[in-house]
C-alpha positions as a printed NumPy array, in Angstrom:
array([[ 89.982, 125.774, 101.064],
       [ 92.286, 123.414,  99.242],
       [ 92.452, 119.931,  97.462],
       [ 93.772, 117.368, 100.035],
       [ 97.373, 116.484,  99.406],
       [ 98.294, 113.315,  97.652],
       [ 99.831, 110.525,  99.879],
       [103.274, 110.973,  98.36 ],
       [102.94 , 115.077,  98.912],
       [101.79 , 114.563, 102.444],
       [104.669, 112.117, 103.254],
       [107.203, 114.57 , 101.479],
       [105.832, 117.75 , 103.446],
       [106.264, 115.97 , 106.748],
       [109.848, 114.775, 106.105],
       [110.853, 118.064, 104.553],
       [109.792, 119.766, 107.956],
       [112.383, 117.58 , 109.684],
       [109.957, 114.718, 111.077],
       [110.633, 111.056, 111.526],
       [107.828, 109.345, 109.675],
       [106.58 , 105.767, 109.668],
       [104.301, 104.502, 107.086],
       [102.114, 102.087, 108.981],
       [100.452,  99.244, 107.128],
       [ 98.211, 100.299, 104.193],
       [ 97.788, 103.883, 105.296],
       [ 97.827, 105.273, 101.578],
       [ 94.574, 103.514, 100.894],
       [ 92.974, 103.378, 104.463],
       [ 90.077, 105.864, 104.934],
       [ 86.403, 106.274, 105.264],
       [ 85.772, 107.788, 101.826],
       [ 82.888, 105.495, 101.182],
       [ 80.96 , 107.255, 104.047],
       [ 81.372, 110.699, 102.584],
       [ 83.806, 113.209, 100.969],
       [ 87.334, 114.224, 102.124],
       [ 87.929, 117.872, 100.947],
       [ 88.089, 120.629, 100.215],
       [ 90.197, 120.808, 103.31 ],
       [ 90.612, 123.967, 105.446],
       [ 92.902, 123.24 , 108.231],
       [ 94.528, 120.838, 110.819],
       [ 92.937, 119.531, 113.992],
       [ 95.079, 118.326, 116.972],
       [ 93.746, 115.663, 119.405],
       [ 95.067, 113.492, 122.207],
       [ 94.449, 109.767, 122.268],
       [ 93.52 , 109.083, 125.855],
       [ 95.925, 105.89 , 125.601],
       [ 99.363, 105.046, 126.448],
       [102.064, 103.007, 124.558],
       [103.105, 103.536, 120.865],
       [102.244, 100.267, 119.487],
       [ 98.784,  99.986, 121.066],
       [ 97.898, 103.685, 120.304],
       [ 98.972, 103.422, 116.667],
       [ 96.994, 100.126, 116.065],
       [ 93.963, 101.641, 117.665],
       [ 93.956, 104.734, 115.486],
       [ 94.491, 102.52 , 112.531],
       [ 91.719,  99.976, 113.236],
       [ 89.383, 101.936, 115.363],
       [ 86.829, 100.004, 117.217],
       [ 83.121,  98.701, 116.668],
       [ 81.418, 102.005, 117.363],
       [ 83.994, 104.1  , 115.33 ],
       [ 85.95 , 102.31 , 112.736],
       [ 89.383, 103.527, 111.767],
       [ 91.301, 105.38 , 110.643],
       [ 90.716, 107.727, 113.657],
       [ 93.189, 110.289, 112.298],
       [ 95.842, 110.812, 109.546],
       [ 98.896, 110.53 , 111.743],
       [ 99.837, 109.468, 115.403],
       [102.506, 111.565, 117.118],
       [104.33 , 109.318, 119.547],
       [106.053, 110.623, 122.708],
       [109.458, 110.619, 120.989],
       [108.319, 112.788, 118.181],
       [107.746, 110.041, 115.645],
       [104.922, 110.522, 113.268],
       [102.949, 107.195, 112.381],
       [100.754, 107.656, 109.187],
       [ 97.622, 105.596, 109.72 ],
       [ 95.204, 106.997, 106.93 ],
       [ 94.943, 109.043, 103.843],
       [ 91.437, 110.396, 103.096],
       [ 88.508, 110.755, 105.211],
       [ 89.063, 109.731, 108.853],
       [ 86.855, 109.522, 111.849],
       [ 88.561, 112.145, 114.152],
       [ 86.828, 115.518, 114.019],
       [ 83.082, 114.543, 114.065],
       [ 80.408, 117.418, 113.696],
       [ 81.447, 120.846, 114.875],
       [ 80.513, 124.477, 114.612],
       [ 79.991, 126.222, 111.255],
       [ 81.016, 129.489, 112.837],
       [ 84.34 , 128.065, 113.898],
       [ 84.741, 126.666, 110.205],
       [ 84.264, 130.077, 108.832],
       [ 86.712, 131.705, 111.163],
       [ 89.25 , 128.894, 110.292],
       [ 88.823, 129.661, 106.46 ],
       [ 89.047, 133.413, 107.192],
       [ 91.945, 132.845, 109.68 ],
       [ 90.307, 135.105, 112.249],
       [ 89.804, 134.823, 115.91 ],
       [ 87.679, 131.658, 116.705],
       [ 84.218, 132.146, 118.24 ],
       [ 82.976, 129.738, 120.966],
       [ 82.069, 126.334, 119.676],
       [ 78.365, 125.97 , 120.812],
       [ 76.942, 124.113, 117.796],
       [ 77.633, 120.618, 116.269],
       [ 76.05 , 121.045, 112.739],
       [ 79.092, 120.593, 110.238],
       [ 81.046, 117.595, 109.113],
       [ 84.593, 118.122, 110.27 ],
       [ 85.75 , 114.883, 108.983],
       [ 85.608, 116.193, 105.45 ],
       [ 87.357, 119.477, 106.139],
       [ 90.131, 118.845, 108.491],
       [ 93.441, 116.882, 108.598],
       [ 93.775, 115.183, 112.049],
       [ 96.709, 114.217, 114.15 ],
       [ 96.319, 112.177, 117.383],
       [ 99.156, 112.813, 120.009],
       [ 99.708, 109.835, 122.436],
       [ 98.668, 111.146, 125.83 ],
       [ 96.24 , 110.123, 128.488],
       [ 94.494, 113.576, 128.545],
       [ 94.336, 113.521, 132.382],
       [ 96.284, 116.759, 133.025],
       [ 99.204, 114.623, 134.575],
       [100.583, 112.715, 131.513],
       [103.61 , 114.743, 130.485],
       [104.27 , 116.165, 127.098],
       [107.738, 115.656, 126.031],
       [109.587, 118.604, 124.289],
       [110.028, 116.061, 121.303],
       [106.291, 115.348, 120.992],
       [105.304, 119.143, 121.165],
       [108.024, 119.886, 118.574],
       [106.639, 117.239, 116.176],
       [102.87 , 118.588, 116.777],
       [104.304, 122.052, 115.709],
       [106.3  , 120.668, 112.71 ],
       [103.493, 118.294, 111.456],
       [100.981, 121.201, 111.554],
       [103.361, 123.612, 110.028],
       [104.204, 121.138, 107.208],
       [100.649, 121.129, 106.145],
       [100.167, 124.826, 106.544],
       [103.16 , 125.415, 104.396],
       [102.089, 122.976, 101.73 ],
       [ 98.549, 124.728, 101.466],
       [ 99.835, 128.233, 102.006],
       [ 97.874, 128.556, 105.15 ],
       [ 98.757, 130.531, 108.351],
       [ 98.772, 129.203, 111.93 ],
       [ 95.223, 130.214, 112.67 ],
       [ 94.134, 127.132, 110.321],
       [ 95.405, 124.995, 113.18 ],
       [ 92.769, 124.206, 115.984],
       [ 92.25 , 121.762, 118.693],
       [ 89.416, 119.373, 118.874],
       [ 88.127, 121.266, 121.998],
       [ 87.692, 124.48 , 119.748],
       [ 85.622, 122.593, 117.243],
       [ 83.068, 120.334, 118.934],
       [ 81.06 , 121.257, 122.101],
       [ 82.067, 119.122, 125.173],
       [ 85.619, 118.059, 123.942],
       [ 88.69 , 118.755, 126.015],
       [ 91.616, 117.621, 123.758],
       [ 94.335, 118.414, 123.595],
       [ 94.751, 118.743, 127.318],
       [ 98.07 , 119.871, 128.832],
       [ 99.076, 122.707, 126.643],
       [ 97.139, 125.507, 125.016],
       [ 96.277, 125.825, 121.348],
       [ 97.175, 129.481, 121.443],
       [100.715, 128.597, 122.579],
       [100.947, 125.987, 119.749],
       [ 99.673, 128.312, 117.249],
       [102.234, 130.861, 118.237],
       [104.997, 128.215, 117.859],
       [103.565, 127.253, 114.456],
       [103.455, 131.042, 113.309],
       [107.224, 131.314, 114.261],
       [108.128, 128.202, 112.393],
       [106.447, 129.448, 109.18 ],
       [108.828, 132.397, 108.93 ],
       [111.587, 130.007, 108.54 ],
       [112.399, 127.442, 105.838],
       [111.066, 124.049, 106.008],
       [113.077, 121.809, 108.506],
       [114.164, 124.814, 110.726],
       [115.482, 124.026, 114.187],
       [115.065, 126.33 , 117.063],
       [118.239, 127.646, 118.535],
       [119.283, 125.277, 121.276],
       [116.857, 122.544, 120.224],
       [117.776, 119.061, 121.3  ],
       [115.362, 117.464, 118.806],
       [117.286, 114.841, 117.008],
       [117.443, 115.147, 113.191],
       [115.071, 112.797, 111.458],
       [116.603, 109.394, 110.509],
       [117.25 , 108.902, 106.777],
       [114.871, 106.776, 105.037],
       [116.374, 103.54 , 104.511],
       [117.108, 102.49 , 101.   ],
       [116.038,  98.787, 100.664],
       [119.086,  96.594,  99.557],
       [118.617,  95.014,  96.116],
       [117.278,  91.453,  96.17 ],
       [120.057,  88.913,  95.705],
       [120.172,  87.291,  92.277],
       [118.755,  83.897,  92.216],
       [121.551,  81.205,  91.98 ],
       [121.921,  79.729,  88.452],
       [119.883,  76.696,  87.929],
       [122.13 ,  73.777,  86.801],
       [120.242,  71.7  ,  84.386],
       [120.284,  67.873,  84.814],
       [120.052,  66.531,  81.48 ],
       [117.816,  63.399,  81.247],
       [119.837,  60.091,  80.31 ],
       [118.353,  57.234,  78.176],
       [118.997,  54.988,  81.224],
       [116.869,  57.16 ,  83.471],
       [113.484,  55.856,  84.571],
       [110.313,  57.945,  83.744],
       [106.92 ,  57.685,  85.471],
       [103.933,  56.494,  83.155],
       [100.458,  57.97 ,  83.332],
       [ 97.324,  55.837,  84.133],
       [ 96.109,  56.42 ,  80.564],
       [ 98.722,  53.928,  79.244],
       [ 97.62 ,  51.102,  81.7  ],
       [ 93.953,  51.807,  80.768],
       [ 94.552,  51.566,  77.004],
       [ 97.235,  48.684,  77.136],
       [ 96.017,  46.53 ,  80.064],
       [ 97.965,  43.525,  78.814],
       [101.392,  45.148,  78.248],
       [103.546,  43.485,  80.955],
       [106.403,  45.895,  80.359],
       [104.365,  48.971,  81.829],
       [102.674,  47.342,  84.801],
       [104.968,  49.021,  87.367],
       [104.449,  52.37 ,  85.717],
       [108.114,  53.005,  85.409],
       [110.203,  52.411,  82.341],
       [113.606,  53.677,  81.194],
       [113.677,  56.651,  78.732],
       [115.105,  54.532,  75.92 ],
       [112.195,  52.008,  76.339],
       [109.725,  54.802,  76.361],
       [111.213,  56.342,  73.1  ],
       [111.45 ,  52.989,  71.388],
       [107.907,  52.115,  72.355],
       [106.529,  55.568,  71.2  ],
       [108.412,  54.942,  67.907],
       [106.85 ,  51.54 ,  67.436],
       [103.402,  52.725,  68.29 ],
       [103.823,  55.818,  65.905],
       [104.777,  53.411,  63.107],
       [101.721,  51.247,  63.692],
       [ 99.479,  54.461,  63.872],
       [101.033,  55.495,  60.573],
       [100.363,  52.073,  58.953],
       [ 96.767,  52.092,  60.123],
       [ 96.281,  55.59 ,  58.83 ],
       [ 97.543,  54.541,  55.484],
       [ 95.367,  51.483,  55.418],
       [ 92.412,  53.746,  56.2  ],
       [ 93.22 ,  56.069,  53.312],
       [ 93.349,  53.107,  50.95 ],
       [ 90.138,  51.906,  51.961],
       [ 88.516,  55.287,  51.743],
       [ 90.013,  55.619,  48.134],
       [ 88.622,  52.244,  47.242],
       [ 85.211,  53.053,  48.464],
       [ 85.255,  56.38 ,  46.55 ],
       [ 86.383,  54.607,  43.25 ],
       [ 83.559,  51.908,  43.691],
       [ 81.004,  54.743,  44.195],
       [ 82.202,  56.681,  41.08 ],
       [ 81.779,  53.382,  39.025],
       [ 78.292,  53.078,  39.952],
       [ 77.538,  56.527,  38.63 ],
       [ 74.605,  58.738,  39.654],
       [ 71.874,  56.468,  38.343],
       [ 73.108,  53.117,  39.494],
       [ 72.072,  51.613,  42.733],
       [ 74.452,  51.527,  45.729],
       [ 76.645,  48.367,  46.184],
       [ 75.388,  45.865,  48.643],
       [ 77.512,  46.46 ,  51.723],
       [ 76.851,  44.585,  55.016],
       [ 76.753,  46.532,  58.245],
       [ 80.08 ,  45.189,  59.186],
       [ 81.712,  46.476,  56.075],
       [ 80.255,  49.846,  56.549],
       [ 81.436,  49.899,  60.246],
       [ 84.996,  48.939,  58.932],
       [ 85.058,  51.757,  56.295],
       [ 83.748,  54.283,  58.796],
       [ 86.465,  53.167,  61.298],
       [ 89.122,  53.391,  58.691],
       [ 88.211,  56.922,  57.498],
       [ 87.97 ,  58.087,  61.105],
       [ 91.51 ,  56.769,  61.808],
       [ 92.672,  59.027,  58.857],
       [ 92.222,  62.041,  60.998],
       [ 95.346,  61.076,  62.922],
       [ 97.467,  60.314,  59.957],
       [ 99.189,  63.742,  59.688],
       [ 99.798,  63.935,  63.488],
       [101.079,  60.313,  63.525],
       [103.627,  61.054,  60.734],
       [104.97 ,  64.146,  62.471],
       [105.551,  62.108,  65.679],
       [107.449,  59.367,  63.799],
       [109.606,  61.984,  62.077],
       [110.248,  63.865,  65.339],
       [111.254,  60.607,  67.199],
       [113.331,  59.419,  64.251],
       [115.263,  62.714,  64.4  ],
       [115.864,  62.509,  68.026],
       [117.216,  58.92 ,  67.659],
       [119.491,  60.208,  64.983],
       [121.159,  62.687,  67.215]])
C-alpha cells in the first residue's frame, strides 16, 4: 500500500521511464474524489478503450459519458506510444472487484480467479486505457506495448512494487475481457525485466523513438513602450452631464466640448467664487456667534426672521467646502504658473 503520487511526481516518473507524455486539459485537478477516496494505492490496472482514434479516445476518457462520468482512467496510451494524462485522483476505471485478488496484489503472489465484485478498485489502482477496439483483430503496435510496459514499470519503480502489482481489468472484475490481444502474464514478464534496469532503459534492438524533449515556452515579448501624448492647452475635452445640469444657462458648454485652457480658466474662476462664498459664510457665522455672546445666557434670543435663519444656515453649510475650494484654487494657480 502507498500514498498516491502527486501530479508532478507522476509526470516525472513517466518521463524518466522514457515516455512521451502529453498533459491533457486540466488533468491535474480532474478526478472523482468527491465520490470516494483515492488511496492507499496497491497497483496498476491495464484496460483497452474499445474505441479508435487518438483524439476521440482521449476526449472520451477525460469527459466520460452520462452513465459514467470522467475521468475513466489516469492515462490514455495511444497507438504510437504517447501517454495522455487525463486525470489525477479517483477515476472511474476499475469498478468493483474481488477482494481476494486485491490481497494477492498486495502480497505480490499468484492471482486467484476473480469471482466476486465486492471491493472498490477505483480507490486502490492507477488505471491506463490503451486505445484498441478489443475485438482480437485490432493490432497492438510495438510502440504501444512498449508504452504500457514503461508506464506500468514507472509506477512500480516509484512505489517500490514488483511486476505482480500490475493486473488487467479481466483479472479484477468478473465478466471483463480487457485487455484483449496480449496476455497480462507476458506483460508482467516484460515489466519484471525492465525493473532490473535503470529507468529509461531501452531493449537491445528496440526501435522505440526517444521521447521528445519537453518544449520550453519562449518568454513573452516585452510590451512596446507606451508613448505619452501630452495634452495641449488647445486640445478639446469632453464635459460631463453634471455641468449641464448645474449650469443650464452657460452657453459656452452646451456642446459639451471646450478647450483645455478654457476648462482650466473656468475652474479657476468657479474656485475663486467658491472661496469668496466660503469667506462670506464664515463672516456671517462669526457675526451670529458674536450676537449670541452679547445676549448672554439669561437674555432672550434676537428676533430673526425665517429667511434670516435660512440664510445663516446656508452660509454655515457652505463653509464645509471652504478648505477644499482653497486647495483647488492653489493647485490651479500653481499649474498656470508652470
